[in-house]
PDB file of C-alpha atoms and ligand atoms in Angstrom:
ATOM      1  CA  UNK A 109     118.292 126.265  61.566  1.00  0.00           C
ATOM      2  CA  UNK A 110     115.968 122.527  60.868  1.00  0.00           C
ATOM      3  CA  UNK A 111     113.665 121.742  64.008  1.00  0.00           C
ATOM      4  CA  UNK A 112     116.190 118.565  64.469  1.00  0.00           C
ATOM      5  CA  UNK A 113     119.717 120.780  64.563  1.00  0.00           C
ATOM      6  CA  UNK A 114     117.636 122.643  67.208  1.00  0.00           C
ATOM      7  CA  UNK A 115     116.810 119.774  69.463  1.00  0.00           C
ATOM      8  CA  UNK A 116     120.677 118.998  69.365  1.00  0.00           C
ATOM      9  CA  UNK A 117     122.072 121.915  70.294  1.00  0.00           C
ATOM     10  CA  UNK A 118     118.758 122.210  73.128  1.00  0.00           C
ATOM     11  CA  UNK A 119     120.108 118.310  73.819  1.00  0.00           C
ATOM     12  CA  UNK A 120     123.756 118.747  74.149  1.00  0.00           C
ATOM     13  CA  UNK A 121     123.641 122.138  76.511  1.00  0.00           C
ATOM     14  CA  UNK A 122     121.465 120.538  79.249  1.00  0.00           C
ATOM     15  CA  UNK A 123     123.788 117.356  78.396  1.00  0.00           C
ATOM     16  CA  UNK A 124     126.742 119.151  79.934  1.00  0.00           C
ATOM     17  CA  UNK A 125     124.463 120.693  82.253  1.00  0.00           C
ATOM     18  CA  UNK A 126     124.331 117.525  83.528  1.00  0.00           C
ATOM     19  CA  UNK A 127     127.489 115.902  83.674  1.00  0.00           C
ATOM     20  CA  UNK A 128     128.893 119.609  85.239  1.00  0.00           C
ATOM     21  CA  UNK A 129     126.485 119.139  88.051  1.00  0.00           C
ATOM     22  CA  UNK A 130     127.746 115.041  88.209  1.00  0.00           C
ATOM     23  CA  UNK A 131     131.237 116.467  88.565  1.00  0.00           C
ATOM     24  CA  UNK A 132     130.836 118.483  90.908  1.00  0.00           C
ATOM     25  CA  UNK A 133     129.105 116.499  93.356  1.00  0.00           C
ATOM     26  CA  UNK A 134     131.595 114.165  92.594  1.00  0.00           C
ATOM     27  CA  UNK A 135     128.865 112.151  91.230  1.00  0.00           C
ATOM     28  CA  UNK A 136     130.771 108.532  89.629  1.00  0.00           C
ATOM     29  CA  UNK A 137     127.279 108.347  87.422  1.00  0.00           C
ATOM     30  CA  UNK A 138     124.798 110.769  85.698  1.00  0.00           C
ATOM     31  CA  UNK A 139     121.361 110.924  86.386  1.00  0.00           C
ATOM     32  CA  UNK A 140     119.718 109.526  83.935  1.00  0.00           C
ATOM     33  CA  UNK A 141     117.373 112.266  81.576  1.00  0.00           C
ATOM     34  CA  UNK A 142     114.071 112.061  80.692  1.00  0.00           C
ATOM     35  CA  UNK A 143     112.738 114.894  78.490  1.00  0.00           C
ATOM     36  CA  UNK A 144     109.340 116.409  78.805  1.00  0.00           C
ATOM     37  CA  UNK A 145     107.513 116.350  75.665  1.00  0.00           C
ATOM     38  CA  UNK A 146     104.832 117.599  76.923  1.00  0.00           C
ATOM     39  CA  UNK A 147     102.906 119.782  73.979  1.00  0.00           C
ATOM     40  CA  UNK A 148     105.598 119.121  71.614  1.00  0.00           C
ATOM     41  CA  UNK A 149     104.204 117.403  68.327  1.00  0.00           C
ATOM     42  CA  UNK A 150     105.755 113.495  68.337  1.00  0.00           C
ATOM     43  CA  UNK A 151     107.272 114.288  65.133  1.00  0.00           C
ATOM     44  CA  UNK A 152     109.719 115.547  68.136  1.00  0.00           C
ATOM     45  CA  UNK A 153     109.930 113.298  69.984  1.00  0.00           C
ATOM     46  CA  UNK A 154     111.344 110.762  66.482  1.00  0.00           C
ATOM     47  CA  UNK A 155     114.607 113.535  66.399  1.00  0.00           C
ATOM     48  CA  UNK A 156     115.066 112.692  69.697  1.00  0.00           C
ATOM     49  CA  UNK A 157     115.116 109.193  69.689  1.00  0.00           C
ATOM     50  CA  UNK A 158     117.185 109.191  66.414  1.00  0.00           C
ATOM     51  CA  UNK A 159     119.992 111.950  68.837  1.00  0.00           C
ATOM     52  CA  UNK A 160     120.490 108.755  71.284  1.00  0.00           C
ATOM     53  CA  UNK A 161     117.454 109.795  74.356  1.00  0.00           C
ATOM     54  CA  UNK A 162     115.641 106.928  75.695  1.00  0.00           C
ATOM     55  CA  UNK A 163     113.434 108.302  78.073  1.00  0.00           C
ATOM     56  CA  UNK A 164     110.275 110.620  77.335  1.00  0.00           C
ATOM     57  CA  UNK A 165     107.651 111.632  79.740  1.00  0.00           C
ATOM     58  CA  UNK A 166     104.407 113.326  79.278  1.00  0.00           C
ATOM     59  CA  UNK A 167     101.898 114.532  81.576  1.00  0.00           C
ATOM     60  CA  UNK A 168      98.331 113.463  79.343  1.00  0.00           C
ATOM     61  CA  UNK A 169      97.332 110.184  78.551  1.00  0.00           C
ATOM     62  CA  UNK A 170      94.985 111.738  75.528  1.00  0.00           C
ATOM     63  CA  UNK A 171      98.073 113.518  74.237  1.00  0.00           C
ATOM     64  CA  UNK A 172     100.736 110.891  75.241  1.00  0.00           C
ATOM     65  CA  UNK A 173      98.901 107.428  73.908  1.00  0.00           C
ATOM     66  CA  UNK A 174      98.370 109.902  70.447  1.00  0.00           C
ATOM     67  CA  UNK A 175     102.183 110.365  70.342  1.00  0.00           C
ATOM     68  CA  UNK A 176     103.125 106.746  71.497  1.00  0.00           C
ATOM     69  CA  UNK A 177     100.467 105.251  68.806  1.00  0.00           C
ATOM     70  CA  UNK A 178     101.549 108.064  66.119  1.00  0.00           C
ATOM     71  CA  UNK A 179     105.733 106.275  67.085  1.00  0.00           C
ATOM     72  CA  UNK A 180     104.680 102.448  66.962  1.00  0.00           C
ATOM     73  CA  UNK A 181     105.335 102.079  63.999  1.00  0.00           C
ATOM     74  CA  UNK A 182     109.029 104.147  63.759  1.00  0.00           C
ATOM     75  CA  UNK A 183     112.043 101.433  64.432  1.00  0.00           C
ATOM     76  CA  UNK A 184     113.993 104.555  65.982  1.00  0.00           C
ATOM     77  CA  UNK A 185     111.406 104.666  68.717  1.00  0.00           C
ATOM     78  CA  UNK A 186     110.797 101.078  68.895  1.00  0.00           C
ATOM     79  CA  UNK A 187     113.136 101.139  72.496  1.00  0.00           C
ATOM     80  CA  UNK A 188     111.687 104.663  73.631  1.00  0.00           C
ATOM     81  CA  UNK A 189     110.093 104.880  77.458  1.00  0.00           C
ATOM     82  CA  UNK A 190     107.065 106.730  78.928  1.00  0.00           C
ATOM     83  CA  UNK A 191     107.107 108.131  81.574  1.00  0.00           C
ATOM     84  CA  UNK A 192     103.781 109.269  82.831  1.00  0.00           C
ATOM     85  CA  UNK A 193     104.830 112.021  85.512  1.00  0.00           C
ATOM     86  CA  UNK A 194     101.174 113.796  85.486  1.00  0.00           C
ATOM     87  CA  UNK A 195      97.881 114.088  88.565  1.00  0.00           C
ATOM     88  CA  UNK A 196      96.999 110.525  87.240  1.00  0.00           C
ATOM     89  CA  UNK A 197      92.873 110.092  87.562  1.00  0.00           C
ATOM     90  CA  UNK A 198      91.737 106.519  87.922  1.00  0.00           C
ATOM     91  CA  UNK A 199      89.919 105.735  84.737  1.00  0.00           C
ATOM     92  CA  UNK A 200      93.236 106.719  82.804  1.00  0.00           C
ATOM     93  CA  UNK A 201      95.131 103.310  83.812  1.00  0.00           C
ATOM     94  CA  UNK A 202      93.738 101.116  80.992  1.00  0.00           C
ATOM     95  CA  UNK A 203      95.072 103.540  78.658  1.00  0.00           C
ATOM     96  CA  UNK A 204      98.491 104.512  80.128  1.00  0.00           C
ATOM     97  CA  UNK A 205      99.480 100.839  81.331  1.00  0.00           C
ATOM     98  CA  UNK A 206      99.302  99.728  77.348  1.00  0.00           C
ATOM     99  CA  UNK A 207     102.091 102.505  76.638  1.00  0.00           C
ATOM    100  CA  UNK A 208     104.310 103.579  80.181  1.00  0.00           C
ATOM    101  CA  UNK A 209     107.041 102.101  81.470  1.00  0.00           C
ATOM    102  CA  UNK A 210     106.635 104.344  84.167  1.00  0.00           C
ATOM    103  CA  UNK A 211     104.356 105.981  86.448  1.00  0.00           C
ATOM    104  CA  UNK A 212     106.196 108.825  88.301  1.00  0.00           C
ATOM    105  CA  UNK A 213     103.012 110.247  89.622  1.00  0.00           C
ATOM    106  CA  UNK A 214     101.613 107.612  92.517  1.00  0.00           C
ATOM    107  CA  UNK A 215     100.207 109.746  95.363  1.00  0.00           C
ATOM    108  CA  UNK A 216      97.464 107.860  97.185  1.00  0.00           C
ATOM    109  CA  UNK A 217      96.284 104.418  97.105  1.00  0.00           C
ATOM    110  CA  UNK A 218      93.188 104.247  94.799  1.00  0.00           C
ATOM    111  CA  UNK A 219      95.830 105.045  91.875  1.00  0.00           C
ATOM    112  CA  UNK A 220      98.206 101.970  93.251  1.00  0.00           C
ATOM    113  CA  UNK A 221      94.616  99.900  92.527  1.00  0.00           C
ATOM    114  CA  UNK A 222      93.449 100.944  89.708  1.00  0.00           C
ATOM    115  CA  UNK A 223      97.001 101.042  88.052  1.00  0.00           C
ATOM    116  CA  UNK A 224      97.620  97.415  89.394  1.00  0.00           C
ATOM    117  CA  UNK A 225      93.625  96.071  88.262  1.00  0.00           C
ATOM    118  CA  UNK A 226      94.745  98.034  84.757  1.00  0.00           C
ATOM    119  CA  UNK A 227      98.242  95.992  84.721  1.00  0.00           C
ATOM    120  CA  UNK A 228      96.084  92.548  85.535  1.00  0.00           C
ATOM    121  CA  UNK A 229      93.769  92.912  82.525  1.00  0.00           C
ATOM    122  CA  UNK A 230      96.338  94.030  80.460  1.00  0.00           C
ATOM    123  CA  UNK A 231      98.708  90.990  80.795  1.00  0.00           C
ATOM    124  CA  UNK A 232      95.630  89.325  80.482  1.00  0.00           C
ATOM    125  CA  UNK A 233      95.026  90.714  77.244  1.00  0.00           C
ATOM    126  CA  UNK A 234      98.360  90.297  75.809  1.00  0.00           C
ATOM    127  CA  UNK A 235      97.862  86.798  76.438  1.00  0.00           C
ATOM    128  CA  UNK A 236      94.801  86.541  74.844  1.00  0.00           C
ATOM    129  CA  UNK A 237      96.208  88.502  72.208  1.00  0.00           C
ATOM    130  CA  UNK A 238      99.272  85.049  71.678  1.00  0.00           C
ATOM    131  CA  UNK A 239     101.782  88.243  72.541  1.00  0.00           C
ATOM    132  CA  UNK A 240     104.555  88.864  75.397  1.00  0.00           C
ATOM    133  CA  UNK A 241     103.648  89.823  78.675  1.00  0.00           C
ATOM    134  CA  UNK A 242     104.650  93.411  79.656  1.00  0.00           C
ATOM    135  CA  UNK A 243     106.816  93.942  82.275  1.00  0.00           C
ATOM    136  CA  UNK A 244     105.831  95.489  85.565  1.00  0.00           C
ATOM    137  CA  UNK A 245     105.204  99.151  85.614  1.00  0.00           C
ATOM    138  CA  UNK A 246     107.668 100.695  87.642  1.00  0.00           C
ATOM    139  CA  UNK A 247     105.562 103.601  89.789  1.00  0.00           C
ATOM    140  CA  UNK A 248     107.809 106.678  91.939  1.00  0.00           C
ATOM    141  CA  UNK A 249     105.728 108.460  94.699  1.00  0.00           C
ATOM    142  CA  UNK A 250     104.902 111.805  94.703  1.00  0.00           C
ATOM    143  CA  UNK A 251     105.837 113.548  97.231  1.00  0.00           C
ATOM    144  CA  UNK A 252     104.232 116.802  98.681  1.00  0.00           C
ATOM    145  CA  UNK A 253     107.048 119.382  99.139  1.00  0.00           C
ATOM    146  CA  UNK A 254     104.951 122.939  99.968  1.00  0.00           C
ATOM    147  CA  UNK A 255     105.824 124.444 103.301  1.00  0.00           C
ATOM    148  CA  UNK A 256     102.888 122.813 105.543  1.00  0.00           C
ATOM    149  CA  UNK A 257     102.104 119.806 103.378  1.00  0.00           C
ATOM    150  CA  UNK A 258      99.871 117.186 105.675  1.00  0.00           C
ATOM    151  CA  UNK A 259      96.413 120.094 105.964  1.00  0.00           C
ATOM    152  CA  UNK A 260      97.087 121.230 102.713  1.00  0.00           C
ATOM    153  CA  UNK A 261      93.576 121.548 100.454  1.00  0.00           C
ATOM    154  CA  UNK A 262      93.437 118.951  97.738  1.00  0.00           C
ATOM    155  CA  UNK A 263      91.118 120.830  96.672  1.00  0.00           C
ATOM    156  CA  UNK A 264      93.475 123.746  96.319  1.00  0.00           C
ATOM    157  CA  UNK A 265      96.243 122.222  95.018  1.00  0.00           C
ATOM    158  CA  UNK A 266      94.302 120.375  91.838  1.00  0.00           C
ATOM    159  CA  UNK A 267      93.596 123.337  90.319  1.00  0.00           C
ATOM    160  CA  UNK A 268      97.383 124.695  90.927  1.00  0.00           C
ATOM    161  CA  UNK A 269      98.336 122.387  87.010  1.00  0.00           C
ATOM    162  CA  UNK A 270      99.784 119.088  85.949  1.00  0.00           C
ATOM    163  CA  UNK A 271     102.720 119.326  89.040  1.00  0.00           C
ATOM    164  CA  UNK A 272     101.126 119.628  91.784  1.00  0.00           C
ATOM    165  CA  UNK A 273      99.999 116.610  93.974  1.00  0.00           C
ATOM    166  CA  UNK A 274     101.943 114.434  95.855  1.00  0.00           C
ATOM    167  CA  UNK A 275     101.560 111.883  99.106  1.00  0.00           C
ATOM    168  CA  UNK A 276     101.546 113.426 102.239  1.00  0.00           C
ATOM    169  CA  UNK A 277     106.263 112.999 103.429  1.00  0.00           C
ATOM    170  CA  UNK A 278     104.381 110.802 106.229  1.00  0.00           C
ATOM    171  CA  UNK A 279     101.974 108.449 103.970  1.00  0.00           C
ATOM    172  CA  UNK A 280     104.562 107.444 101.789  1.00  0.00           C
ATOM    173  CA  UNK A 281     106.078 104.764 103.821  1.00  0.00           C
ATOM    174  CA  UNK A 282     102.006 103.121 103.325  1.00  0.00           C
ATOM    175  CA  UNK A 283     101.803 103.760  99.749  1.00  0.00           C
ATOM    176  CA  UNK A 284     104.912 101.719  99.477  1.00  0.00           C
ATOM    177  CA  UNK A 285     103.998  99.109 100.717  1.00  0.00           C
ATOM    178  CA  UNK A 286     100.719  99.033  98.714  1.00  0.00           C
ATOM    179  CA  UNK A 287     102.675  98.841  96.258  1.00  0.00           C
ATOM    180  CA  UNK A 288     105.570  96.080  96.949  1.00  0.00           C
ATOM    181  CA  UNK A 289     102.351  94.354  97.545  1.00  0.00           C
ATOM    182  CA  UNK A 290     101.176  94.803  94.845  1.00  0.00           C
ATOM    183  CA  UNK A 291     101.296  91.799  91.788  1.00  0.00           C
ATOM    184  CA  UNK A 292     102.077  94.113  88.389  1.00  0.00           C
ATOM    185  CA  UNK A 293     103.759  96.469  89.924  1.00  0.00           C
ATOM    186  CA  UNK A 294     107.740  97.928  90.944  1.00  0.00           C
ATOM    187  CA  UNK A 295     108.298  99.917  93.636  1.00  0.00           C
ATOM    188  CA  UNK A 296     111.080 102.503  91.817  1.00  0.00           C
ATOM    189  CA  UNK A 297     111.709 104.846  94.773  1.00  0.00           C
ATOM    190  CA  UNK A 298     110.229 108.979  94.671  1.00  0.00           C
ATOM    191  CA  UNK A 299     109.130 112.044  93.035  1.00  0.00           C
ATOM    192  CA  UNK A 300     109.122 115.657  93.692  1.00  0.00           C
ATOM    193  CA  UNK A 301     108.942 118.849  91.594  1.00  0.00           C
ATOM    194  CA  UNK A 302     109.953 121.942  94.192  1.00  0.00           C
ATOM    195  CA  UNK A 303     107.333 124.622  95.330  1.00  0.00           C
ATOM    196  CA  UNK A 304     107.923 127.413  93.550  1.00  0.00           C
ATOM    197  CA  UNK A 305     109.418 130.456  95.003  1.00  0.00           C
ATOM    198  CA  UNK A 306     111.147 129.117  97.179  1.00  0.00           C
ATOM    199  CA  UNK A 307     114.420 127.548  97.896  1.00  0.00           C
ATOM    200  CA  UNK A 308     115.079 124.406  95.623  1.00  0.00           C
ATOM    201  CA  UNK A 309     118.031 123.253  97.752  1.00  0.00           C
ATOM    202  CA  UNK A 310     115.199 122.913 101.318  1.00  0.00           C
ATOM    203  CA  UNK A 311     112.702 120.492  98.954  1.00  0.00           C
ATOM    204  CA  UNK A 312     114.957 118.172  97.245  1.00  0.00           C
ATOM    205  CA  UNK A 313     116.824 117.795 100.492  1.00  0.00           C
ATOM    206  CA  UNK A 314     113.844 116.830 102.083  1.00  0.00           C
ATOM    207  CA  UNK A 315     113.440 115.021  99.218  1.00  0.00           C
ATOM    208  CA  UNK A 316     116.919 112.891 100.371  1.00  0.00           C
ATOM    209  CA  UNK A 317     115.771 112.459 103.907  1.00  0.00           C
ATOM    210  CA  UNK A 318     112.530 110.924 102.619  1.00  0.00           C
ATOM    211  CA  UNK A 319     114.273 108.463 100.260  1.00  0.00           C
ATOM    212  CA  UNK A 320     116.941 107.546 102.785  1.00  0.00           C
ATOM    213  CA  UNK A 321     114.390 106.327 104.836  1.00  0.00           C
ATOM    214  CA  UNK A 322     111.803 104.469 102.319  1.00  0.00           C
ATOM    215  CA  UNK A 323     115.759 102.798 100.872  1.00  0.00           C
ATOM    216  CA  UNK A 324     115.860 101.712 105.075  1.00  0.00           C
ATOM    217  CA  UNK A 325     112.414  99.651 104.509  1.00  0.00           C
ATOM    218  CA  UNK A 326     113.577  98.877 100.641  1.00  0.00           C
ATOM    219  CA  UNK A 327     116.457  98.524  99.985  1.00  0.00           C
ATOM    220  CA  UNK A 328     115.951  98.713  95.927  1.00  0.00           C
ATOM    221  CA  UNK A 329     113.603 102.304  95.763  1.00  0.00           C
ATOM    222  CA  UNK A 330     116.974 103.940  95.285  1.00  0.00           C
ATOM    223  CA  UNK A 331     115.148 105.734  91.965  1.00  0.00           C
ATOM    224  CA  UNK A 332     115.195 109.739  92.929  1.00  0.00           C
ATOM    225  CA  UNK A 333     112.750 111.736  90.436  1.00  0.00           C
ATOM    226  CA  UNK A 334     113.958 114.945  90.938  1.00  0.00           C
ATOM    227  CA  UNK A 335     114.464 118.082  88.429  1.00  0.00           C
ATOM    228  CA  UNK A 336     113.186 120.858  85.915  1.00  0.00           C
ATOM    229  CA  UNK A 337     114.284 123.154  83.672  1.00  0.00           C
ATOM    230  CA  UNK A 338     115.234 125.276  86.012  1.00  0.00           C
ATOM    231  CA  UNK A 339     116.323 123.243  89.290  1.00  0.00           C
ATOM    232  CA  UNK A 340     118.802 119.899  87.060  1.00  0.00           C
ATOM    233  CA  UNK A 341     121.734 121.163  89.665  1.00  0.00           C
ATOM    234  CA  UNK A 342     120.137 121.208  93.238  1.00  0.00           C
ATOM    235  CA  UNK A 343     118.134 117.877  91.741  1.00  0.00           C
ATOM    236  CA  UNK A 344     121.803 116.748  91.840  1.00  0.00           C
ATOM    237  CA  UNK A 345     123.214 117.917  94.699  1.00  0.00           C
ATOM    238  CA  UNK A 346     120.743 116.181  96.325  1.00  0.00           C
ATOM    239  CA  UNK A 347     121.112 112.365  94.657  1.00  0.00           C
ATOM    240  CA  UNK A 348     119.084 112.874  91.906  1.00  0.00           C
ATOM    241  CA  UNK A 349     118.751 109.776  89.664  1.00  0.00           C
ATOM    242  CA  UNK A 350     116.330 110.681  87.075  1.00  0.00           C
ATOM    243  CA  UNK A 351     115.969 114.545  85.733  1.00  0.00           C
ATOM    244  CA  UNK A 352     112.805 115.056  83.878  1.00  0.00           C
ATOM    245  CA  UNK A 353     113.550 118.482  81.396  1.00  0.00           C
ATOM    246  CA  UNK A 354     111.460 119.679  78.941  1.00  0.00           C
ATOM    247  CA  UNK A 355     111.878 123.991  77.673  1.00  0.00           C
ATOM    248  CA  UNK A 356     115.614 123.713  78.396  1.00  0.00           C
ATOM    249  CA  UNK A 357     115.321 120.756  75.166  1.00  0.00           C
ATOM    250  CA  UNK A 358     112.587 121.423  73.363  1.00  0.00           C
ATOM    251  CA  UNK A 359     111.802 125.218  73.346  1.00  0.00           C
ATOM    252  CA  UNK A 360     109.204 127.204  75.071  1.00  0.00           C
ATOM    253  CA  UNK A 361     105.768 125.097  74.807  1.00  0.00           C
ATOM    254  CA  UNK A 362     103.006 126.723  73.147  1.00  0.00           C
ATOM    255  CA  UNK A 363     100.182 127.989  74.733  1.00  0.00           C
ATOM    256  CA  UNK A 364     100.596 127.950  78.502  1.00  0.00           C
ATOM    257  CA  UNK A 365     102.742 128.848  81.036  1.00  0.00           C
TER     258      UNK A 365
HETATM  259  C1  PLP B 176     106.633 120.146  82.591  1.00  0.00           C
HETATM  260  C2  PLP B 176     106.797 119.136  83.892  1.00  0.00           C
HETATM  261  C3  PLP B 176     108.257 119.588  83.969  1.00  0.00           C
HETATM  262  C4  PLP B 176     110.097 120.001  82.516  1.00  0.00           C
HETATM  263  O1  PLP B 176     109.542 120.873  83.516  1.00  0.00           O
HETATM  264  P1  PLP B 176     110.591 122.072  82.089  1.00  0.00           P
HETATM  265  O2  PLP B 176     111.004 122.756  83.505  1.00  0.00           O
HETATM  266  O3  PLP B 176     110.179 121.800  80.958  1.00  0.00           O
HETATM  267  O4  PLP B 176     111.913 121.579  82.231  1.00  0.00           O
HETATM  268  C5  PLP B 176     108.928 117.872  84.516  1.00  0.00           C
HETATM  269  N1  PLP B 176     108.119 117.536  85.903  1.00  0.00           N
HETATM  270  C6  PLP B 176     106.636 118.127  85.324  1.00  0.00           C
HETATM  271  C7  PLP B 176     105.869 117.324  86.587  1.00  0.00           C
HETATM  272  C8  PLP B 176     105.834 118.636  84.752  1.00  0.00           C
HETATM  273  O5  PLP B 176     105.249 119.168  84.560  1.00  0.00           O
END
C-alpha cells in the first residue's frame, strides 16, 4: 500500500468512528478533526491536505515551524491551519505566532503575556513588510484533569511529557479574562487530555462542566478540545468540538511511546 493509501484508510476509519459516535450522542454536527502529525514528515502533511484535512496539530515548535515552512509553497497546503498542542515555552511564542492558527495549551498567565507580545510584534512586522495582518491567535485554556489537581507538583508533571501540564480548574476564569483582555488573542474555549489510567468519561464530564461555567461568563468561548485516538468516542459523548487524533490516522509514532 502506498503511504497515500495508508493515510486515506486511516483517515476514513477515524472519520467513520467520529460520525458513528456523533450519531450515538445525537449530535447534529460532527466535531472538527485535527490530525496530529508530530514525528511524521511534511510529506505526510501534504498528503493529508490532498485528502481534505484542514487542521493539523503539532506539539514542538522546532518541528512544527520546519514543517510549516516546508509546506508553505505547496498550494494544497495553503489553507491548512496549524494547531499548537504541546507545552509552550514563553521564548517560543515569537516563532509560534508565525505559523500557528491556534494554541491549545494556554495554561498560565506568562504564556498569555508572551503570546500577546509576540503577536503585537508579528503584526507590526507584517505591516512594515506591507503584508496583511494575521488573524488573532485562537486560544484554548488547557485544564489539568489529574485527580487532586491544584496541589499538583508542577515539576513532576512537567517531566511526564508534552501531554501534561494544564491549569488548575479553579484558575480557568481568571486566565479567560486575561485572554479576553489581550488585544491579539481570542478565547476559543478549553482543552484537556484525559489522565492515563483513569476513566475518560469522568475527565471529559468534568471538562464539560468547566466549559459550561466558562460559557456562563463568555458565551462565545464554546470550543472543547478533547479526545485522542484511544478515547475520542468518550470525548464526543461529552461535547468535544475539536478532536486531536494522531496514531489512528498516521500509524504508530516512530521512537517515543
Ligand atoms: C500526541 C497528542 C495527541 C494525539 O494522540 P494520539 O493518541 O496519537 O491520537 C493529542 N493531544 C495531544 C496534546 C498530544 O500531544
